[in-house]
PDB file of C-alpha atoms and ligand atoms in Angstrom:
ATOM      1  CA  MET Q  13      24.601-114.936-125.063  1.00  0.00           C
ATOM      2  CA  ILE Q  14      21.034-115.727-126.066  1.00  0.00           C
ATOM      3  CA  TYR Q  15      20.839-117.059-129.615  1.00  0.00           C
ATOM      4  CA  LYS Q  16      17.716-115.835-131.350  1.00  0.00           C
ATOM      5  CA  LYS Q  17      16.342-117.912-134.180  1.00  0.00           C
ATOM      6  CA  SER Q  18      15.181-116.757-137.588  1.00  0.00           C
ATOM      7  CA  SER Q  19      11.714-117.714-138.755  1.00  0.00           C
ATOM      8  CA  GLU Q  20      13.374-120.346-140.995  1.00  0.00           C
ATOM      9  CA  GLU Q  21      15.133-121.827-137.984  1.00  0.00           C
ATOM     10  CA  ILE Q  22      11.925-121.807-135.954  1.00  0.00           C
ATOM     11  CA  ALA Q  23      10.253-123.615-138.863  1.00  0.00           C
ATOM     12  CA  LEU Q  24      12.837-126.411-138.491  1.00  0.00           C
ATOM     13  CA  MET Q  25      12.169-126.555-134.761  1.00  0.00           C
ATOM     14  CA  ARG Q  26       8.443-126.751-135.520  1.00  0.00           C
ATOM     15  CA  LYS Q  27       9.125-129.873-137.600  1.00  0.00           C
ATOM     16  CA  GLY Q  28      11.176-131.326-134.770  1.00  0.00           C
ATOM     17  CA  GLY Q  29       8.263-130.521-132.463  1.00  0.00           C
ATOM     18  CA  VAL Q  30       5.911-132.600-134.598  1.00  0.00           C
ATOM     19  CA  ILE Q  31       8.310-135.571-134.359  1.00  0.00           C
ATOM     20  CA  LEU Q  32       8.546-135.074-130.608  1.00  0.00           C
ATOM     21  CA  THR Q  33       4.820-134.822-129.980  1.00  0.00           C
ATOM     22  CA  ASP Q  34       4.192-137.839-132.160  1.00  0.00           C
ATOM     23  CA  THR Q  35       6.732-139.716-130.031  1.00  0.00           C
ATOM     24  CA  LEU Q  36       5.028-138.670-126.797  1.00  0.00           C
ATOM     25  CA  ARG Q  37       1.709-139.875-128.230  1.00  0.00           C
ATOM     26  CA  ARG Q  38       3.215-143.281-128.987  1.00  0.00           C
ATOM     27  CA  LEU Q  39       4.685-143.451-125.496  1.00  0.00           C
ATOM     28  CA  GLU Q  40       1.349-142.606-123.934  1.00  0.00           C
ATOM     29  CA  ALA Q  41      -0.319-145.345-125.986  1.00  0.00           C
ATOM     30  CA  ALA Q  42       2.261-147.867-124.724  1.00  0.00           C
ATOM     31  CA  LEU Q  43       1.933-146.883-121.071  1.00  0.00           C
ATOM     32  CA  HIS Q  44       0.261-149.607-119.096  1.00  0.00           C
ATOM     33  CA  PRO Q  45       0.986-151.456-115.865  1.00  0.00           C
ATOM     34  CA  GLY Q  46       3.788-153.938-116.499  1.00  0.00           C
ATOM     35  CA  VAL Q  47       5.683-151.961-119.123  1.00  0.00           C
ATOM     36  CA  SER Q  48       9.332-151.251-118.383  1.00  0.00           C
ATOM     37  CA  THR Q  49      10.967-147.885-118.912  1.00  0.00           C
ATOM     38  CA  ALA Q  50      13.479-149.623-121.219  1.00  0.00           C
ATOM     39  CA  GLU Q  51      10.583-150.667-123.476  1.00  0.00           C
ATOM     40  CA  LEU Q  52       9.402-147.055-123.555  1.00  0.00           C
ATOM     41  CA  ASP Q  53      12.920-145.929-124.399  1.00  0.00           C
ATOM     42  CA  ALA Q  54      13.032-148.309-127.367  1.00  0.00           C
ATOM     43  CA  ILE Q  55       9.682-147.041-128.641  1.00  0.00           C
ATOM     44  CA  ALA Q  56      10.898-143.445-128.419  1.00  0.00           C
ATOM     45  CA  GLU Q  57      14.169-144.188-130.177  1.00  0.00           C
ATOM     46  CA  GLU Q  58      12.399-145.974-133.017  1.00  0.00           C
ATOM     47  CA  SER Q  59       9.865-143.164-133.350  1.00  0.00           C
ATOM     48  CA  ILE Q  60      12.498-140.419-133.451  1.00  0.00           C
ATOM     49  CA  GLU Q  61      14.980-142.197-135.719  1.00  0.00           C
ATOM     50  CA  GLY Q  62      12.186-143.442-137.968  1.00  0.00           C
ATOM     51  CA  ALA Q  63      11.287-139.806-138.596  1.00  0.00           C
ATOM     52  CA  GLY Q  64      14.823-138.965-139.662  1.00  0.00           C
ATOM     53  CA  ALA Q  65      15.809-137.259-136.406  1.00  0.00           C
ATOM     54  CA  ARG Q  66      18.017-138.145-133.452  1.00  0.00           C
ATOM     55  CA  PRO Q  67      17.267-138.446-129.740  1.00  0.00           C
ATOM     56  CA  SER Q  68      18.942-135.404-128.171  1.00  0.00           C
ATOM     57  CA  PHE Q  69      19.682-137.093-124.866  1.00  0.00           C
ATOM     58  CA  LYS Q  70      21.391-140.261-126.123  1.00  0.00           C
ATOM     59  CA  GLY Q  71      25.067-139.893-125.258  1.00  0.00           C
ATOM     60  CA  TYR Q  72      24.572-136.396-123.856  1.00  0.00           C
ATOM     61  CA  ARG Q  73      27.362-136.220-121.254  1.00  0.00           C
ATOM     62  CA  GLY Q  74      27.255-140.007-121.397  1.00  0.00           C
ATOM     63  CA  PHE Q  75      23.513-140.405-120.740  1.00  0.00           C
ATOM     64  CA  PRO Q  76      22.657-143.968-121.812  1.00  0.00           C
ATOM     65  CA  GLY Q  77      18.981-143.573-122.749  1.00  0.00           C
ATOM     66  CA  SER Q  78      17.107-141.949-125.619  1.00  0.00           C
ATOM     67  CA  ILE Q  79      14.637-140.432-123.142  1.00  0.00           C
ATOM     68  CA  CYS Q  80      14.583-139.671-119.439  1.00  0.00           C
ATOM     69  CA  SER Q  81      11.976-141.736-117.577  1.00  0.00           C
ATOM     70  CA  SER Q  82      11.302-140.556-114.035  1.00  0.00           C
ATOM     71  CA  PRO Q  83       8.685-142.437-112.006  1.00  0.00           C
ATOM     72  CA  ASN Q  84       7.039-141.324-108.762  1.00  0.00           C
ATOM     73  CA  GLU Q  85       9.668-139.776-106.446  1.00  0.00           C
ATOM     74  CA  VAL Q  86      12.136-139.376-109.312  1.00  0.00           C
ATOM     75  CA  ILE Q  87      12.075-135.714-110.320  1.00  0.00           C
ATOM     76  CA  VAL Q  88      14.144-135.772-113.531  1.00  0.00           C
ATOM     77  CA  HIS Q  89      16.944-137.599-115.378  1.00  0.00           C
ATOM     78  CA  GLY Q  90      15.782-141.146-114.622  1.00  0.00           C
ATOM     79  CA  ILE Q  91      17.616-143.729-116.742  1.00  0.00           C
ATOM     80  CA  PRO Q  92      15.399-146.164-118.672  1.00  0.00           C
ATOM     81  CA  SER Q  93      15.871-149.716-117.420  1.00  0.00           C
ATOM     82  CA  PRO Q  94      14.361-153.177-117.956  1.00  0.00           C
ATOM     83  CA  ASP Q  95      14.289-153.408-114.157  1.00  0.00           C
ATOM     84  CA  VAL Q  96      11.979-150.418-113.721  1.00  0.00           C
ATOM     85  CA  ILE Q  97       8.493-151.848-114.277  1.00  0.00           C
ATOM     86  CA  LEU Q  98       5.632-149.381-114.034  1.00  0.00           C
ATOM     87  CA  GLU Q  99       2.707-150.406-111.866  1.00  0.00           C
ATOM     88  CA  ASP Q 100      -0.922-149.371-111.613  1.00  0.00           C
ATOM     89  CA  GLY Q 101      -1.108-146.115-109.657  1.00  0.00           C
ATOM     90  CA  ASP Q 102       2.397-144.948-110.584  1.00  0.00           C
ATOM     91  CA  ILE Q 103       3.215-141.759-112.401  1.00  0.00           C
ATOM     92  CA  VAL Q 104       6.118-141.309-114.799  1.00  0.00           C
ATOM     93  CA  SER Q 105       7.685-138.249-116.358  1.00  0.00           C
ATOM     94  CA  LEU Q 106       8.774-138.969-119.923  1.00  0.00           C
ATOM     95  CA  ASP Q 107      11.208-136.327-121.125  1.00  0.00           C
ATOM     96  CA  VAL Q 108      11.988-136.340-124.836  1.00  0.00           C
ATOM     97  CA  GLY Q 109      14.549-134.369-126.826  1.00  0.00           C
ATOM     98  CA  VAL Q 110      14.632-134.375-130.620  1.00  0.00           C
ATOM     99  CA  LEU Q 111      17.492-133.152-132.819  1.00  0.00           C
ATOM    100  CA  PHE Q 112      16.172-132.435-136.317  1.00  0.00           C
ATOM    101  CA  ASP Q 113      18.102-130.667-139.048  1.00  0.00           C
ATOM    102  CA  GLY Q 114      20.513-129.068-136.589  1.00  0.00           C
ATOM    103  CA  PHE Q 115      18.014-127.920-133.960  1.00  0.00           C
ATOM    104  CA  HIS Q 116      16.819-129.439-130.711  1.00  0.00           C
ATOM    105  CA  VAL Q 117      13.355-129.332-129.175  1.00  0.00           C
ATOM    106  CA  ASP Q 118      12.638-130.539-125.657  1.00  0.00           C
ATOM    107  CA  SER Q 119       9.367-131.538-123.991  1.00  0.00           C
ATOM    108  CA  ALA Q 120       8.239-133.652-121.050  1.00  0.00           C
ATOM    109  CA  TRP Q 121       4.938-134.927-119.757  1.00  0.00           C
ATOM    110  CA  THR Q 122       4.074-136.728-116.535  1.00  0.00           C
ATOM    111  CA  PHE Q 123       1.559-139.473-117.208  1.00  0.00           C
ATOM    112  CA  PRO Q 124      -0.529-141.528-114.804  1.00  0.00           C
ATOM    113  CA  VAL Q 125      -0.107-145.303-115.137  1.00  0.00           C
ATOM    114  CA  GLY Q 126      -3.500-146.964-114.818  1.00  0.00           C
ATOM    115  CA  SER Q 127      -5.533-145.160-112.177  1.00  0.00           C
ATOM    116  CA  VAL Q 128      -3.826-142.895-109.653  1.00  0.00           C
ATOM    117  CA  ASP Q 129      -5.077-141.560-106.336  1.00  0.00           C
ATOM    118  CA  PRO Q 130      -6.767-138.125-106.183  1.00  0.00           C
ATOM    119  CA  GLN Q 131      -3.783-136.445-104.509  1.00  0.00           C
ATOM    120  CA  THR Q 132      -1.536-137.556-107.339  1.00  0.00           C
ATOM    121  CA  SER Q 133      -4.053-136.406-109.965  1.00  0.00           C
ATOM    122  CA  GLU Q 134      -4.057-133.006-108.302  1.00  0.00           C
ATOM    123  CA  LEU Q 135      -0.246-132.814-108.406  1.00  0.00           C
ATOM    124  CA  LEU Q 136      -0.272-133.560-112.145  1.00  0.00           C
ATOM    125  CA  LYS Q 137      -3.047-131.069-112.836  1.00  0.00           C
ATOM    126  CA  VAL Q 138      -1.439-128.238-110.877  1.00  0.00           C
ATOM    127  CA  THR Q 139       2.004-128.802-112.414  1.00  0.00           C
ATOM    128  CA  GLU Q 140       0.533-128.724-115.929  1.00  0.00           C
ATOM    129  CA  GLN Q 141      -1.387-125.562-114.990  1.00  0.00           C
ATOM    130  CA  SER Q 142       1.819-123.965-113.705  1.00  0.00           C
ATOM    131  CA  LEU Q 143       3.443-124.580-117.099  1.00  0.00           C
ATOM    132  CA  GLU Q 144       0.445-123.078-118.885  1.00  0.00           C
ATOM    133  CA  ALA Q 145       0.559-120.035-116.598  1.00  0.00           C
ATOM    134  CA  ALA Q 146       4.235-119.595-117.460  1.00  0.00           C
ATOM    135  CA  ILE Q 147       3.521-119.872-121.197  1.00  0.00           C
ATOM    136  CA  THR Q 148       0.852-117.183-120.859  1.00  0.00           C
ATOM    137  CA  GLN Q 149       3.608-114.820-119.708  1.00  0.00           C
ATOM    138  CA  CYS Q 150       5.648-115.447-122.862  1.00  0.00           C
ATOM    139  CA  ARG Q 151       5.437-112.322-124.967  1.00  0.00           C
ATOM    140  CA  PRO Q 152       7.834-109.584-126.047  1.00  0.00           C
ATOM    141  CA  GLY Q 153       8.472-107.053-123.293  1.00  0.00           C
ATOM    142  CA  ASN Q 154       7.813-109.424-120.415  1.00  0.00           C
ATOM    143  CA  ARG Q 155      10.799-110.715-118.461  1.00  0.00           C
ATOM    144  CA  LEU Q 156      12.039-114.167-117.540  1.00  0.00           C
ATOM    145  CA  GLY Q 157      11.204-113.419-113.925  1.00  0.00           C
ATOM    146  CA  ASP Q 158       7.554-113.105-114.942  1.00  0.00           C
ATOM    147  CA  VAL Q 159       7.674-116.591-116.441  1.00  0.00           C
ATOM    148  CA  GLY Q 160       9.193-118.188-113.351  1.00  0.00           C
ATOM    149  CA  PHE Q 161       6.931-116.288-110.998  1.00  0.00           C
ATOM    150  CA  ALA Q 162       3.855-117.611-112.822  1.00  0.00           C
ATOM    151  CA  VAL Q 163       4.975-121.186-112.085  1.00  0.00           C
ATOM    152  CA  GLU Q 164       5.722-120.336-108.468  1.00  0.00           C
ATOM    153  CA  GLU Q 165       2.338-118.691-107.868  1.00  0.00           C
ATOM    154  CA  VAL Q 166       0.330-121.649-109.173  1.00  0.00           C
ATOM    155  CA  ALA Q 167       2.374-124.316-107.391  1.00  0.00           C
ATOM    156  CA  LYS Q 168       2.576-122.497-104.073  1.00  0.00           C
ATOM    157  CA  ALA Q 169      -1.152-121.724-104.033  1.00  0.00           C
ATOM    158  CA  ALA Q 170      -1.748-125.486-104.130  1.00  0.00           C
ATOM    159  CA  GLY Q 171       0.698-126.078-101.267  1.00  0.00           C
ATOM    160  CA  TYR Q 172       3.450-127.668-103.333  1.00  0.00           C
ATOM    161  CA  ALA Q 173       7.190-127.034-103.387  1.00  0.00           C
ATOM    162  CA  ILE Q 174       9.202-125.990-106.430  1.00  0.00           C
ATOM    163  CA  VAL Q 175      12.511-127.620-107.259  1.00  0.00           C
ATOM    164  CA  ARG Q 176      15.197-124.938-107.332  1.00  0.00           C
ATOM    165  CA  GLU Q 177      18.346-126.862-108.299  1.00  0.00           C
ATOM    166  CA  TYR Q 178      17.103-127.695-111.815  1.00  0.00           C
ATOM    167  CA  VAL Q 179      15.709-125.148-114.224  1.00  0.00           C
ATOM    168  CA  GLY Q 180      14.503-124.584-117.766  1.00  0.00           C
ATOM    169  CA  HIS Q 181      16.776-123.307-120.506  1.00  0.00           C
ATOM    170  CA  GLY Q 182      17.147-121.843-123.942  1.00  0.00           C
ATOM    171  CA  VAL Q 183      17.128-124.499-126.660  1.00  0.00           C
ATOM    172  CA  GLY Q 184      18.179-124.580-130.314  1.00  0.00           C
ATOM    173  CA  ARG Q 185      21.473-125.564-131.929  1.00  0.00           C
ATOM    174  CA  ALA Q 186      22.456-126.743-128.453  1.00  0.00           C
ATOM    175  CA  LEU Q 187      20.181-128.720-126.174  1.00  0.00           C
ATOM    176  CA  HIS Q 188      20.930-126.317-123.338  1.00  0.00           C
ATOM    177  CA  GLU Q 189      21.490-122.686-124.231  1.00  0.00           C
ATOM    178  CA  GLU Q 190      21.252-119.496-122.270  1.00  0.00           C
ATOM    179  CA  PRO Q 191      19.235-118.256-120.513  1.00  0.00           C
ATOM    180  CA  GLN Q 192      18.534-120.410-117.494  1.00  0.00           C
ATOM    181  CA  ILE Q 193      14.817-120.332-116.644  1.00  0.00           C
ATOM    182  CA  PRO Q 194      14.104-120.860-112.940  1.00  0.00           C
ATOM    183  CA  ASN Q 195      10.598-121.815-111.892  1.00  0.00           C
ATOM    184  CA  TYR Q 196      10.347-118.919-109.470  1.00  0.00           C
ATOM    185  CA  GLY Q 197      10.402-115.112-109.446  1.00  0.00           C
ATOM    186  CA  PRO Q 198      10.738-112.348-108.580  1.00  0.00           C
ATOM    187  CA  PRO Q 199       8.610-110.913-111.402  1.00  0.00           C
ATOM    188  CA  GLY Q 200       9.827-107.961-113.448  1.00  0.00           C
ATOM    189  CA  ARG Q 201      13.467-109.094-113.283  1.00  0.00           C
ATOM    190  CA  ARG Q 202      16.046-110.650-115.563  1.00  0.00           C
ATOM    191  CA  GLU Q 203      16.153-110.803-119.352  1.00  0.00           C
ATOM    192  CA  VAL Q 204      13.480-109.110-121.461  1.00  0.00           C
ATOM    193  CA  LEU Q 205      11.737-111.555-123.816  1.00  0.00           C
ATOM    194  CA  SER Q 206      11.990-110.759-127.510  1.00  0.00           C
ATOM    195  CA  PRO Q 207      11.004-112.450-130.785  1.00  0.00           C
ATOM    196  CA  GLY Q 208      13.260-115.322-131.850  1.00  0.00           C
ATOM    197  CA  MET Q 209      14.015-116.583-128.353  1.00  0.00           C
ATOM    198  CA  THR Q 210      13.272-120.309-128.006  1.00  0.00           C
ATOM    199  CA  LEU Q 211      12.783-121.459-124.435  1.00  0.00           C
ATOM    200  CA  ALA Q 212      12.334-124.858-122.795  1.00  0.00           C
ATOM    201  CA  ILE Q 213      10.129-124.093-119.796  1.00  0.00           C
ATOM    202  CA  GLU Q 214       9.923-127.001-117.368  1.00  0.00           C
ATOM    203  CA  PRO Q 215       8.359-126.773-113.927  1.00  0.00           C
ATOM    204  CA  MET Q 216       9.336-129.548-111.512  1.00  0.00           C
ATOM    205  CA  VAL Q 217       6.860-129.577-108.635  1.00  0.00           C
ATOM    206  CA  ASN Q 218       7.116-131.689-105.490  1.00  0.00           C
ATOM    207  CA  ALA Q 219       4.169-132.892-103.432  1.00  0.00           C
ATOM    208  CA  GLY Q 220       6.259-132.590-100.263  1.00  0.00           C
ATOM    209  CA  SER Q 221       9.321-130.463 -99.650  1.00  0.00           C
ATOM    210  CA  ALA Q 222      11.678-128.968-102.229  1.00  0.00           C
ATOM    211  CA  GLY Q 223      14.841-130.889-101.392  1.00  0.00           C
ATOM    212  CA  THR Q 224      16.550-133.060-104.009  1.00  0.00           C
ATOM    213  CA  VAL Q 225      19.108-135.884-103.946  1.00  0.00           C
ATOM    214  CA  VAL Q 226      21.159-137.313-106.838  1.00  0.00           C
ATOM    215  CA  LEU Q 227      21.482-141.111-106.741  1.00  0.00           C
ATOM    216  CA  ASP Q 228      24.760-143.018-107.126  1.00  0.00           C
ATOM    217  CA  ASP Q 229      24.275-143.365-110.890  1.00  0.00           C
ATOM    218  CA  ASN Q 230      25.017-139.615-111.001  1.00  0.00           C
ATOM    219  CA  TRP Q 231      21.877-138.966-113.051  1.00  0.00           C
ATOM    220  CA  THR Q 232      18.688-139.855-111.218  1.00  0.00           C
ATOM    221  CA  VAL Q 233      17.334-136.926-109.191  1.00  0.00           C
ATOM    222  CA  VAL Q 234      14.843-137.881-106.471  1.00  0.00           C
ATOM    223  CA  THR Q 235      12.913-135.976-103.831  1.00  0.00           C
ATOM    224  CA  ALA Q 236      14.760-135.903-100.516  1.00  0.00           C
ATOM    225  CA  ASP Q 237      11.556-136.829 -98.667  1.00  0.00           C
ATOM    226  CA  GLY Q 238      10.538-139.646-101.028  1.00  0.00           C
ATOM    227  CA  LYS Q 239       7.249-137.984-101.973  1.00  0.00           C
ATOM    228  CA  ARG Q 240       6.138-137.694-105.562  1.00  0.00           C
ATOM    229  CA  SER Q 241       7.192-135.085-108.084  1.00  0.00           C
ATOM    230  CA  ALA Q 242       5.727-133.999-111.412  1.00  0.00           C
ATOM    231  CA  HIS Q 243       7.447-132.453-114.440  1.00  0.00           C
ATOM    232  CA  PHE Q 244       5.969-130.837-117.543  1.00  0.00           C
ATOM    233  CA  GLU Q 245       7.939-129.114-120.272  1.00  0.00           C
ATOM    234  CA  HIS Q 246       7.295-127.321-123.548  1.00  0.00           C
ATOM    235  CA  THR Q 247       9.582-125.642-126.058  1.00  0.00           C
ATOM    236  CA  VAL Q 248       8.182-122.170-126.686  1.00  0.00           C
ATOM    237  CA  ALA Q 249       9.212-119.620-129.326  1.00  0.00           C
ATOM    238  CA  ILE Q 250       8.722-115.942-128.572  1.00  0.00           C
ATOM    239  CA  THR Q 251       7.006-114.335-131.576  1.00  0.00           C
ATOM    240  CA  PRO Q 252       6.209-110.687-132.404  1.00  0.00           C
ATOM    241  CA  GLU Q 253       2.604-111.388-131.384  1.00  0.00           C
ATOM    242  CA  GLY Q 254       3.342-113.401-128.252  1.00  0.00           C
ATOM    243  CA  HIS Q 255       4.453-117.002-128.421  1.00  0.00           C
ATOM    244  CA  GLU Q 256       4.161-120.296-130.242  1.00  0.00           C
ATOM    245  CA  VAL Q 257       4.360-123.596-128.385  1.00  0.00           C
ATOM    246  CA  LEU Q 258       6.437-125.856-130.664  1.00  0.00           C
ATOM    247  CA  THR Q 259       5.661-129.055-128.769  1.00  0.00           C
ATOM    248  CA  ARG Q 260       1.857-128.955-128.335  1.00  0.00           C
ATOM    249  CA  ARG Q 261       0.499-132.487-128.407  1.00  0.00           C
ATOM    250  CA  ASP Q 262      -2.962-131.286-129.443  1.00  0.00           C
ATOM    251  CA  PRO Q 263      -2.480-128.194-131.568  1.00  0.00           C
ATOM    252  CA  ILE Q 264      -4.787-125.363-130.527  1.00  0.00           C
TER     253      ILE Q 264
HETATM  254 MG1   MG A  23      13.328-132.075-121.267  1.00  0.00          MG
HETATM  255 MG1   MG A  24      14.771-129.332-120.769  1.00  0.00          MG
END
């Protein structure tokens, strides 16, 4: 069952999106070599709670952090820790969920720490482009397969591998709602998009091969080959005209 949202409900999610993007901005400002992911987690928690919202991930199935912080070869679901110190040349995916007035929004960004090598810059650029290509497909009448295929086309053209075990999702009163949103096709298949759907689209793109491994903490997902992975996510509402990105950091 896909829960469509009324325009009033989408308006609440828009407010949550502003809290989320403001939080990501604060995290980006705090990102420098030597910062720990636990420090980033504290900044995010203060930002979200200070705005009268709650961090969606805290306590979700027992998750201990307010955000997921996933450096380098960590794909998703990294647990913030005082022992994880970011260094110059690292990358880190910061995944933030905000629960505001009964509705969740979900967005992630992979940031460079200090200066990264050109190959890593390319991975970040292509993964962000794959998300934008997917968002371009978000309009009534298109299908979920078109969205996933757009990610796949961009990532594969650059020679990267797409993570298949973890996917995007509907988002709203629950953090994870139907439908699942894989980052691959085929196009022209699966559910037809229609106004009121709210989708968290989140490509996870690996520099090496697609394989994944879950660490002993039962959360942290890493690349099987130890190469880097990037992750970008937006919450997108399908509108009669096309779409609205509810988690844009720089409104356009
Ligand atoms: Mg997320
Ligand atoms: Mg998500």
